[in-house]
Phi, psi and omega in degrees: 000137204246153170224123182254147177230127167257158179221179168104343185295190193165198157238151183209137163305147165295125173108342166279165193244166190198146178231114163281168171219155184216116179263122165278099190231165197130213145321161175316125186246096172231089169286157171302311205212140184234136187221183186240135171224161185225150191217101178280143183309124165083035183224147178298161180281140177223154184314142158237326182181151172210161189240134170260146191316293197286312194259344163092009188296145158273158169191130199247139132323127164322315182292354198230340186286128194095347179240326172271165181204129188246155182210165179219156171228107188290325197285327196256344188053057177231157175199136218249179165203100188277131192226118179244173181041055186295152172215146192314332180297346181280340189296128194187158151275115187276135153241150166254159206195131182244149185251115175286326169233154193305321203266353193261189180263173181284135178269333207230134175221150177275173173280355168110147160226139187282121175244123160245121182254112169277140170286000000 
């Protein structure tokens, strides 16, 4: 069983930065990709960014493109999300998730970490 644990959330002022981390543990971990999602108050969970585990190819939601950067460290089974130029609209619970096959859905999810951006 794979466990994902997020960290790094908190309160930041608009224009500031935060760095989220996601650590994977459990059986041999080699997903196809990992991603970040977020759920804003009263909204459905939405995709934020994704990175393939072997090639490091990245993909971003338009709303965060140019402000957020996703990265991974295969040797440590960790993933990060560097978030810059934050706005109150980025306030949400952020979740990391793992996709084990290219054609499947995200199989494993973390418990989430709260990010609050004050104006």
